[in-house]
JSON list of C-alpha atoms in Angstrom, two decimals:
[
{"chain": "U", "resi": 1, "resn": "MET", "atom": "CA", "xyz": [-13.04, 14.09, 79.83]},
{"chain": "U", "resi": 2, "resn": "GLY", "atom": "CA", "xyz": [-14.57, 11.59, 81.98]},
{"chain": "U", "resi": 3, "resn": "ASP", "atom": "CA", "xyz": [-11.89, 9.00, 81.78]},
{"chain": "U", "resi": 4, "resn": "SER", "atom": "CA", "xyz": [-8.85, 9.01, 83.94]},
{"chain": "U", "resi": 5, "resn": "ARG", "atom": "CA", "xyz": [-11.64, 9.16, 86.76]},
{"chain": "U", "resi": 6, "resn": "LEU", "atom": "CA", "xyz": [-13.08, 6.51, 85.37]},
{"chain": "U", "resi": 7, "resn": "ARG", "atom": "CA", "xyz": [-9.84, 4.84, 85.50]},
{"chain": "U", "resi": 8, "resn": "SER", "atom": "CA", "xyz": [-8.86, 5.48, 89.12]},
{"chain": "U", "resi": 9, "resn": "MET", "atom": "CA", "xyz": [-13.22, 4.10, 89.70]},
{"chain": "U", "resi": 10, "resn": "ARG", "atom": "CA", "xyz": [-11.97, 0.62, 88.38]},
{"chain": "U", "resi": 11, "resn": "LYS", "atom": "CA", "xyz": [-8.23, 0.71, 90.12]},
{"chain": "U", "resi": 12, "resn": "SER", "atom": "CA", "xyz": [-10.05, -0.76, 92.82]},
{"chain": "U", "resi": 13, "resn": "LYS", "atom": "CA", "xyz": [-11.24, -3.40, 90.23]},
{"chain": "U", "resi": 14, "resn": "THR", "atom": "CA", "xyz": [-9.68, -6.83, 89.29]},
{"chain": "U", "resi": 15, "resn": "ASN", "atom": "CA", "xyz": [-8.47, -5.36, 85.71]},
{"chain": "U", "resi": 16, "resn": "TRP", "atom": "CA", "xyz": [-11.81, -7.34, 84.36]},
{"chain": "U", "resi": 17, "resn": "VAL", "atom": "CA", "xyz": [-12.61, -6.58, 80.88]},
{"chain": "U", "resi": 18, "resn": "LEU", "atom": "CA", "xyz": [-16.13, -6.40, 79.71]},
{"chain": "U", "resi": 19, "resn": "THR", "atom": "CA", "xyz": [-16.44, -9.81, 77.12]},
{"chain": "U", "resi": 20, "resn": "GLU", "atom": "CA", "xyz": [-18.91, -10.63, 74.61]},
{"chain": "U", "resi": 21, "resn": "ALA", "atom": "CA", "xyz": [-20.46, -13.50, 76.29]},
{"chain": "U", "resi": 22, "resn": "ALA", "atom": "CA", "xyz": [-21.06, -11.12, 79.68]},
{"chain": "U", "resi": 23, "resn": "PHE", "atom": "CA", "xyz": [-23.03, -8.64, 77.14]},
{"chain": "U", "resi": 24, "resn": "ALA", "atom": "CA", "xyz": [-24.81, -12.01, 75.02]},
{"chain": "U", "resi": 25, "resn": "LYS", "atom": "CA", "xyz": [-25.67, -12.79, 79.76]},
{"chain": "U", "resi": 26, "resn": "LEU", "atom": "CA", "xyz": [-26.55, -9.03, 80.04]},
{"chain": "U", "resi": 27, "resn": "LEU", "atom": "CA", "xyz": [-28.95, -8.89, 76.65]},
{"chain": "U", "resi": 28, "resn": "SER", "atom": "CA", "xyz": [-30.34, -12.52, 77.76]},
{"chain": "U", "resi": 29, "resn": "TYR", "atom": "CA", "xyz": [-31.17, -11.34, 81.38]},
{"chain": "U", "resi": 30, "resn": "LEU", "atom": "CA", "xyz": [-33.14, -8.59, 79.37]},
{"chain": "U", "resi": 31, "resn": "ASP", "atom": "CA", "xyz": [-34.98, -10.39, 77.42]},
{"chain": "U", "resi": 32, "resn": "SER", "atom": "CA", "xyz": [-35.00, -13.78, 75.61]},
{"chain": "U", "resi": 33, "resn": "ASP", "atom": "CA", "xyz": [-35.22, -12.76, 72.16]},
{"chain": "U", "resi": 34, "resn": "TRP", "atom": "CA", "xyz": [-31.84, -11.22, 70.98]},
{"chain": "U", "resi": 35, "resn": "GLU", "atom": "CA", "xyz": [-34.00, -7.97, 68.99]},
{"chain": "U", "resi": 36, "resn": "ARG", "atom": "CA", "xyz": [-36.04, -7.50, 71.98]},
{"chain": "U", "resi": 37, "resn": "ALA", "atom": "CA", "xyz": [-33.79, -8.28, 73.93]},
{"chain": "U", "resi": 38, "resn": "GLY", "atom": "CA", "xyz": [-31.74, -5.22, 72.28]},
{"chain": "U", "resi": 39, "resn": "GLU", "atom": "CA", "xyz": [-34.08, -2.84, 72.37]},
{"chain": "U", "resi": 40, "resn": "LYS", "atom": "CA", "xyz": [-35.03, -3.82, 76.09]},
{"chain": "U", "resi": 41, "resn": "TYR", "atom": "CA", "xyz": [-30.80, -2.70, 76.39]},
{"chain": "U", "resi": 42, "resn": "ILE", "atom": "CA", "xyz": [-30.83, 1.19, 74.87]},
{"chain": "U", "resi": 43, "resn": "ALA", "atom": "CA", "xyz": [-34.47, 2.17, 76.45]},
{"chain": "U", "resi": 44, "resn": "LEU", "atom": "CA", "xyz": [-33.33, 0.95, 80.12]},
{"chain": "U", "resi": 45, "resn": "ARG", "atom": "CA", "xyz": [-29.18, 2.65, 78.83]},
{"chain": "U", "resi": 46, "resn": "GLU", "atom": "CA", "xyz": [-31.38, 6.54, 77.89]},
{"chain": "U", "resi": 47, "resn": "SER", "atom": "CA", "xyz": [-33.18, 5.38, 81.41]},
{"chain": "U", "resi": 48, "resn": "LEU", "atom": "CA", "xyz": [-30.12, 5.34, 83.31]},
{"chain": "U", "resi": 49, "resn": "VAL", "atom": "CA", "xyz": [-28.70, 8.62, 81.16]},
{"chain": "U", "resi": 50, "resn": "LYS", "atom": "CA", "xyz": [-31.59, 10.74, 81.90]},
{"chain": "U", "resi": 51, "resn": "PHE", "atom": "CA", "xyz": [-31.12, 9.68, 85.37]},
{"chain": "U", "resi": 52, "resn": "LEU", "atom": "CA", "xyz": [-27.73, 10.43, 86.08]},
{"chain": "U", "resi": 53, "resn": "ASP", "atom": "CA", "xyz": [-28.38, 13.76, 84.56]},
{"chain": "U", "resi": 54, "resn": "TRP", "atom": "CA", "xyz": [-30.88, 14.82, 86.20]},
{"chain": "U", "resi": 55, "resn": "ARG", "atom": "CA", "xyz": [-28.45, 14.05, 89.05]},
{"chain": "U", "resi": 56, "resn": "GLY", "atom": "CA", "xyz": [-26.38, 16.59, 87.82]},
{"chain": "U", "resi": 57, "resn": "SER", "atom": "CA", "xyz": [-23.30, 14.51, 86.23]},
{"chain": "U", "resi": 58, "resn": "ALA", "atom": "CA", "xyz": [-20.94, 16.06, 83.88]},
{"chain": "U", "resi": 59, "resn": "PHE", "atom": "CA", "xyz": [-20.63, 12.29, 82.45]},
{"chain": "U", "resi": 60, "resn": "PRO", "atom": "CA", "xyz": [-23.37, 10.45, 81.94]},
{"chain": "U", "resi": 61, "resn": "GLU", "atom": "CA", "xyz": [-22.58, 8.41, 79.32]},
{"chain": "U", "resi": 62, "resn": "GLU", "atom": "CA", "xyz": [-19.39, 7.09, 80.13]},
{"chain": "U", "resi": 63, "resn": "LEU", "atom": "CA", "xyz": [-20.84, 6.73, 84.15]},
{"chain": "U", "resi": 64, "resn": "VAL", "atom": "CA", "xyz": [-23.39, 4.47, 82.83]},
{"chain": "U", "resi": 65, "resn": "ASP", "atom": "CA", "xyz": [-20.93, 2.68, 80.82]},
{"chain": "U", "resi": 66, "resn": "GLU", "atom": "CA", "xyz": [-19.03, 1.19, 83.44]},
{"chain": "U", "resi": 67, "resn": "ALA", "atom": "CA", "xyz": [-22.45, 1.08, 85.95]},
{"chain": "U", "resi": 68, "resn": "LEU", "atom": "CA", "xyz": [-24.12, -1.53, 82.73]},
{"chain": "U", "resi": 69, "resn": "ASN", "atom": "CA", "xyz": [-19.38, -2.86, 82.90]},
{"chain": "U", "resi": 70, "resn": "ARG", "atom": "CA", "xyz": [-20.60, -3.57, 86.28]},
{"chain": "U", "resi": 71, "resn": "VAL", "atom": "CA", "xyz": [-23.61, -5.16, 86.34]},
{"chain": "U", "resi": 72, "resn": "ALA", "atom": "CA", "xyz": [-22.71, -7.56, 83.57]},
{"chain": "U", "resi": 73, "resn": "ARG", "atom": "CA", "xyz": [-19.80, -8.85, 85.38]},
{"chain": "U", "resi": 74, "resn": "LYS", "atom": "CA", "xyz": [-22.06, -9.95, 88.36]},
{"chain": "U", "resi": 75, "resn": "LEU", "atom": "CA", "xyz": [-23.89, -12.02, 85.95]},
{"chain": "U", "resi": 76, "resn": "ASP", "atom": "CA", "xyz": [-20.69, -13.13, 84.42]},
{"chain": "U", "resi": 77, "resn": "GLU", "atom": "CA", "xyz": [-19.51, -13.73, 87.59]},
{"chain": "U", "resi": 78, "resn": "GLY", "atom": "CA", "xyz": [-22.93, -16.36, 88.51]},
{"chain": "U", "resi": 79, "resn": "GLU", "atom": "CA", "xyz": [-25.13, -13.31, 91.03]},
{"chain": "U", "resi": 80, "resn": "ARG", "atom": "CA", "xyz": [-28.70, -14.35, 89.83]},
{"chain": "U", "resi": 81, "resn": "ILE", "atom": "CA", "xyz": [-30.98, -10.93, 89.39]},
{"chain": "U", "resi": 82, "resn": "GLN", "atom": "CA", "xyz": [-34.59, -10.43, 89.99]},
{"chain": "U", "resi": 83, "resn": "ASP", "atom": "CA", "xyz": [-34.85, -7.02, 88.78]},
{"chain": "U", "resi": 84, "resn": "LEU", "atom": "CA", "xyz": [-31.98, -6.39, 86.16]},
{"chain": "U", "resi": 85, "resn": "PRO", "atom": "CA", "xyz": [-33.31, -2.92, 85.93]},
{"chain": "U", "resi": 86, "resn": "ALA", "atom": "CA", "xyz": [-34.16, -1.43, 89.13]},
{"chain": "U", "resi": 87, "resn": "PHE", "atom": "CA", "xyz": [-30.51, -2.99, 89.68]},
{"chain": "U", "resi": 88, "resn": "CYS", "atom": "CA", "xyz": [-28.66, -1.23, 87.41]},
{"chain": "U", "resi": 89, "resn": "HIS", "atom": "CA", "xyz": [-30.54, 1.85, 88.84]},
{"chain": "U", "resi": 90, "resn": "GLY", "atom": "CA", "xyz": [-28.93, 1.43, 91.69]},
{"chain": "U", "resi": 91, "resn": "VAL", "atom": "CA", "xyz": [-25.19, 0.31, 91.01]},
{"chain": "U", "resi": 92, "resn": "ALA", "atom": "CA", "xyz": [-25.23, 4.01, 88.22]},
{"chain": "U", "resi": 93, "resn": "ARG", "atom": "CA", "xyz": [-26.09, 6.00, 91.32]},
{"chain": "U", "resi": 94, "resn": "LEU", "atom": "CA", "xyz": [-23.77, 4.06, 93.53]},
{"chain": "U", "resi": 95, "resn": "VAL", "atom": "CA", "xyz": [-20.92, 4.50, 90.57]},
{"chain": "U", "resi": 96, "resn": "PHE", "atom": "CA", "xyz": [-22.17, 8.34, 90.58]},
{"chain": "U", "resi": 97, "resn": "LEU", "atom": "CA", "xyz": [-21.98, 9.26, 94.19]},
{"chain": "U", "resi": 98, "resn": "GLN", "atom": "CA", "xyz": [-18.15, 7.69, 93.82]},
{"chain": "U", "resi": 99, "resn": "SER", "atom": "CA", "xyz": [-17.23, 10.54, 90.94]},
{"chain": "U", "resi": 100, "resn": "LEU", "atom": "CA", "xyz": [-18.34, 12.76, 93.27]},
{"chain": "U", "resi": 101, "resn": "ALA", "atom": "CA", "xyz": [-15.83, 11.89, 95.22]},
{"chain": "U", "resi": 102, "resn": "HIS", "atom": "CA", "xyz": [-13.19, 12.18, 92.85]},
{"chain": "U", "resi": 103, "resn": "PRO", "atom": "CA", "xyz": [-11.60, 15.35, 92.98]},
{"chain": "U", "resi": 104, "resn": "SER", "atom": "CA", "xyz": [-11.73, 15.09, 88.60]},
{"chain": "U", "resi": 105, "resn": "ASN", "atom": "CA", "xyz": [-15.13, 15.32, 89.09]},
{"chain": "U", "resi": 106, "resn": "ASN", "atom": "CA", "xyz": [-14.35, 19.53, 89.66]},
{"chain": "U", "resi": 107, "resn": "GLN", "atom": "CA", "xyz": [-14.04, 20.24, 85.93]},
{"chain": "U", "resi": 108, "resn": "VAL", "atom": "CA", "xyz": [-15.99, 23.77, 85.26]},
{"chain": "U", "resi": 109, "resn": "GLY", "atom": "CA", "xyz": [-19.01, 22.33, 82.36]},
{"chain": "U", "resi": 110, "resn": "LEU", "atom": "CA", "xyz": [-19.14, 24.38, 79.15]},
{"chain": "U", "resi": 111, "resn": "GLU", "atom": "CA", "xyz": [-22.71, 25.40, 79.60]},
{"chain": "U", "resi": 112, "resn": "THR", "atom": "CA", "xyz": [-20.36, 26.82, 82.96]},
{"chain": "U", "resi": 113, "resn": "LEU", "atom": "CA", "xyz": [-18.17, 29.01, 81.09]},
{"chain": "U", "resi": 114, "resn": "PRO", "atom": "CA", "xyz": [-19.29, 32.27, 80.92]},
{"chain": "U", "resi": 115, "resn": "PRO", "atom": "CA", "xyz": [-19.56, 33.85, 83.29]},
{"chain": "U", "resi": 116, "resn": "ILE", "atom": "CA", "xyz": [-16.42, 32.35, 84.68]},
{"chain": "U", "resi": 117, "resn": "ALA", "atom": "CA", "xyz": [-15.85, 33.45, 88.66]},
{"chain": "U", "resi": 118, "resn": "ALA", "atom": "CA", "xyz": [-12.59, 35.36, 88.80]},
{"chain": "U", "resi": 119, "resn": "PRO", "atom": "CA", "xyz": [-11.08, 37.11, 91.44]},
{"chain": "U", "resi": 120, "resn": "GLU", "atom": "CA", "xyz": [-11.10, 39.97, 89.63]},
{"chain": "U", "resi": 121, "resn": "PRO", "atom": "CA", "xyz": [-12.92, 41.10, 86.43]},
{"chain": "U", "resi": 122, "resn": "VAL", "atom": "CA", "xyz": [-10.38, 41.18, 84.09]},
{"chain": "U", "resi": 123, "resn": "LEU", "atom": "CA", "xyz": [-10.01, 38.16, 84.09]},
{"chain": "U", "resi": 124, "resn": "SER", "atom": "CA", "xyz": [-13.77, 37.60, 83.87]},
{"chain": "U", "resi": 125, "resn": "ASN", "atom": "CA", "xyz": [-14.11, 39.87, 80.53]},
{"chain": "U", "resi": 126, "resn": "THR", "atom": "CA", "xyz": [-10.96, 38.51, 79.22]},
{"chain": "U", "resi": 127, "resn": "ARG", "atom": "CA", "xyz": [-12.75, 34.97, 79.86]},
{"chain": "U", "resi": 128, "resn": "GLN", "atom": "CA", "xyz": [-16.53, 35.48, 78.70]},
{"chain": "U", "resi": 129, "resn": "GLU", "atom": "CA", "xyz": [-14.45, 37.63, 75.09]},
{"chain": "U", "resi": 130, "resn": "CYS", "atom": "CA", "xyz": [-12.55, 34.76, 74.07]},
{"chain": "U", "resi": 131, "resn": "PHE", "atom": "CA", "xyz": [-15.20, 32.33, 75.14]},
{"chain": "U", "resi": 132, "resn": "THR", "atom": "CA", "xyz": [-17.33, 34.47, 72.36]},
{"chain": "U", "resi": 133, "resn": "GLN", "atom": "CA", "xyz": [-14.73, 34.87, 70.03]},
{"chain": "U", "resi": 134, "resn": "CYS", "atom": "CA", "xyz": [-14.05, 31.36, 69.58]},
{"chain": "U", "resi": 135, "resn": "LEU", "atom": "CA", "xyz": [-17.34, 30.17, 69.36]},
{"chain": "U", "resi": 136, "resn": "GLN", "atom": "CA", "xyz": [-17.68, 32.71, 67.01]},
{"chain": "U", "resi": 137, "resn": "ALA", "atom": "CA", "xyz": [-14.79, 31.35, 65.01]},
{"chain": "U", "resi": 138, "resn": "LEU", "atom": "CA", "xyz": [-16.85, 27.71, 65.01]},
{"chain": "U", "resi": 139, "resn": "PRO", "atom": "CA", "xyz": [-18.30, 26.47, 61.69]},
{"chain": "U", "resi": 140, "resn": "VAL", "atom": "CA", "xyz": [-22.20, 27.50, 61.77]},
{"chain": "U", "resi": 141, "resn": "GLU", "atom": "CA", "xyz": [-23.04, 24.05, 62.27]},
{"chain": "U", "resi": 142, "resn": "SER", "atom": "CA", "xyz": [-20.82, 23.32, 64.74]},
{"chain": "U", "resi": 143, "resn": "ARG", "atom": "CA", "xyz": [-21.71, 26.50, 67.23]},
{"chain": "U", "resi": 144, "resn": "GLN", "atom": "CA", "xyz": [-25.21, 25.21, 66.33]},
{"chain": "U", "resi": 145, "resn": "LEU", "atom": "CA", "xyz": [-24.55, 21.78, 67.65]},
{"chain": "U", "resi": 146, "resn": "ILE", "atom": "CA", "xyz": [-23.18, 23.58, 70.92]},
{"chain": "U", "resi": 147, "resn": "THR", "atom": "CA", "xyz": [-25.24, 25.98, 71.42]},
{"chain": "U", "resi": 148, "resn": "ASP", "atom": "CA", "xyz": [-28.42, 23.90, 70.85]},
{"chain": "U", "resi": 149, "resn": "TYR", "atom": "CA", "xyz": [-26.78, 20.23, 72.83]},
{"chain": "U", "resi": 150, "resn": "TYR", "atom": "CA", "xyz": [-26.55, 23.19, 76.18]},
{"chain": "U", "resi": 151, "resn": "ARG", "atom": "CA", "xyz": [-29.61, 24.68, 76.72]},
{"chain": "U", "resi": 152, "resn": "ASN", "atom": "CA", "xyz": [-31.91, 24.53, 79.31]},
{"chain": "U", "resi": 153, "resn": "GLU", "atom": "CA", "xyz": [-31.42, 23.30, 82.71]},
{"chain": "U", "resi": 154, "resn": "LYS", "atom": "CA", "xyz": [-31.72, 19.20, 83.87]},
{"chain": "U", "resi": 155, "resn": "ARG", "atom": "CA", "xyz": [-34.84, 17.48, 82.61]},
{"chain": "U", "resi": 156, "resn": "GLN", "atom": "CA", "xyz": [-34.63, 20.13, 79.96]},
{"chain": "U", "resi": 157, "resn": "LYS", "atom": "CA", "xyz": [-32.30, 19.29, 78.47]},
{"chain": "U", "resi": 158, "resn": "VAL", "atom": "CA", "xyz": [-32.28, 15.68, 78.21]},
{"chain": "U", "resi": 159, "resn": "ASN", "atom": "CA", "xyz": [-35.80, 16.03, 76.17]},
{"chain": "U", "resi": 160, "resn": "ASN", "atom": "CA", "xyz": [-34.91, 18.37, 74.01]},
{"chain": "U", "resi": 161, "resn": "ARG", "atom": "CA", "xyz": [-31.38, 15.61, 73.26]},
{"chain": "U", "resi": 162, "resn": "SER", "atom": "CA", "xyz": [-33.32, 13.27, 72.44]},
{"chain": "U", "resi": 163, "resn": "SER", "atom": "CA", "xyz": [-34.91, 16.00, 70.09]},
{"chain": "U", "resi": 164, "resn": "LEU", "atom": "CA", "xyz": [-32.01, 17.19, 69.13]},
{"chain": "U", "resi": 165, "resn": "ALA", "atom": "CA", "xyz": [-30.57, 13.84, 68.82]},
{"chain": "U", "resi": 166, "resn": "GLU", "atom": "CA", "xyz": [-33.96, 12.95, 66.80]},
{"chain": "U", "resi": 167, "resn": "LYS", "atom": "CA", "xyz": [-33.55, 16.15, 64.30]},
{"chain": "U", "resi": 168, "resn": "LEU", "atom": "CA", "xyz": [-30.53, 14.99, 63.15]},
{"chain": "U", "resi": 169, "resn": "GLY", "atom": "CA", "xyz": [-31.07, 11.67, 62.67]},
{"chain": "U", "resi": 170, "resn": "ILE", "atom": "CA", "xyz": [-28.57, 9.46, 64.52]},
{"chain": "U", "resi": 171, "resn": "PRO", "atom": "CA", "xyz": [-28.57, 8.01, 67.83]},
{"chain": "U", "resi": 172, "resn": "LEU", "atom": "CA", "xyz": [-27.74, 9.70, 71.55]},
{"chain": "U", "resi": 173, "resn": "ASN", "atom": "CA", "xyz": [-24.68, 8.47, 72.06]},
{"chain": "U", "resi": 174, "resn": "ALA", "atom": "CA", "xyz": [-23.64, 10.02, 68.40]},
{"chain": "U", "resi": 175, "resn": "LEU", "atom": "CA", "xyz": [-25.10, 13.07, 69.29]},
{"chain": "U", "resi": 176, "resn": "ARG", "atom": "CA", "xyz": [-22.44, 13.32, 72.89]},
{"chain": "U", "resi": 177, "resn": "SER", "atom": "CA", "xyz": [-19.79, 12.31, 71.11]},
{"chain": "U", "resi": 178, "resn": "ARG", "atom": "CA", "xyz": [-20.34, 14.48, 68.36]},
{"chain": "U", "resi": 179, "resn": "ALA", "atom": "CA", "xyz": [-21.14, 17.90, 70.70]},
{"chain": "U", "resi": 180, "resn": "GLN", "atom": "CA", "xyz": [-18.25, 15.99, 73.11]},
{"chain": "U", "resi": 181, "resn": "ARG", "atom": "CA", "xyz": [-15.68, 17.22, 69.57]},
{"chain": "U", "resi": 182, "resn": "VAL", "atom": "CA", "xyz": [-17.07, 20.16, 69.31]},
{"chain": "U", "resi": 183, "resn": "ARG", "atom": "CA", "xyz": [-16.95, 21.39, 73.14]},
{"chain": "U", "resi": 184, "resn": "ASP", "atom": "CA", "xyz": [-13.11, 20.69, 72.88]},
{"chain": "U", "resi": 185, "resn": "LYS", "atom": "CA", "xyz": [-12.10, 21.99, 71.07]},
{"chain": "U", "resi": 186, "resn": "LEU", "atom": "CA", "xyz": [-13.81, 25.21, 71.91]},
{"chain": "U", "resi": 187, "resn": "GLU", "atom": "CA", "xyz": [-12.31, 24.91, 75.46]},
{"chain": "U", "resi": 188, "resn": "GLN", "atom": "CA", "xyz": [-9.09, 24.10, 74.20]},
{"chain": "U", "resi": 189, "resn": "CYS", "atom": "CA", "xyz": [-9.65, 27.98, 71.56]},
{"chain": "U", "resi": 190, "resn": "ILE", "atom": "CA", "xyz": [-10.66, 29.70, 74.94]},
{"chain": "U", "resi": 191, "resn": "MET", "atom": "CA", "xyz": [-6.93, 28.13, 76.63]},
{"chain": "U", "resi": 192, "resn": "ARG", "atom": "CA", "xyz": [-5.05, 29.38, 74.00]},
{"chain": "U", "resi": 193, "resn": "CYS", "atom": "CA", "xyz": [-6.68, 32.95, 73.88]},
{"chain": "U", "resi": 194, "resn": "CYS", "atom": "CA", "xyz": [-6.39, 33.27, 77.30]},
{"chain": "U", "resi": 195, "resn": "LYS", "atom": "CA", "xyz": [-3.51, 32.80, 77.71]},
{"chain": "U", "resi": 196, "resn": "LYS", "atom": "CA", "xyz": [-2.58, 35.70, 74.70]},
{"chain": "U", "resi": 197, "resn": "SER", "atom": "CA", "xyz": [-4.55, 37.72, 76.99]},
{"chain": "U", "resi": 198, "resn": "ASP", "atom": "CA", "xyz": [-2.74, 36.87, 80.07]},
{"chain": "U", "resi": 199, "resn": "PHE", "atom": "CA", "xyz": [0.44, 39.05, 79.90]}
]
C-alpha cells in the first residue's frame, strides 16, 4: 500500500539497488561478528519501526526499509559513519518527514474506518454496516488477528503487536504481512459492499 509513495521518493535518487555487498558492509558497521551483527540489525530495525510508529507513520516498516537502504548506500559510496544507530534514526526521521509531503500518505487506515467522516449520515451508516458485515465474513482466525493487530493506540499498539507476534511464534515483519493481507481483503470487501449500496 505504501509502495507508490516509496517509488516516488526514490525517483529523486539514482536507481541504486541494495546489493549483498552493501548489506554486508552495513552489518559490519554494527559488529565484526556476523551473528551478533545480524542480531543488532534486527534490534535496530525494530527500534526504528517503533520510532516511526510512535510518530504516527501509517507504513513504518516500508519507511524503515527505505531509510536502511539509504544508509547502506551511503556506506557503499564510502561515507564513514561514527554512530550508526543514531545516524539511522536521523535518516528514518527524514524519510518519514518526506513521506508526509506525498499525497498518498493521506490514505485511510483500517483503524480509522468506523465511523467514517461523511457528508451524509446515510453514507456513514452504509460504510459502518459494510465494515461490520465484511469483518464478520472473515474466517475466525483472520478476524481475531486483524482486531488484535489494530487494538490500542501509539505505544500500547507497538507493545501489543510485539506480544501478538510472540504469541503466534512469528517475527514482527511476518505478523505485519499477515495483517496486511487480511486488511487488503477486508478493504476490498468494504469497497464492493459500498458500491452495491450506492445507487
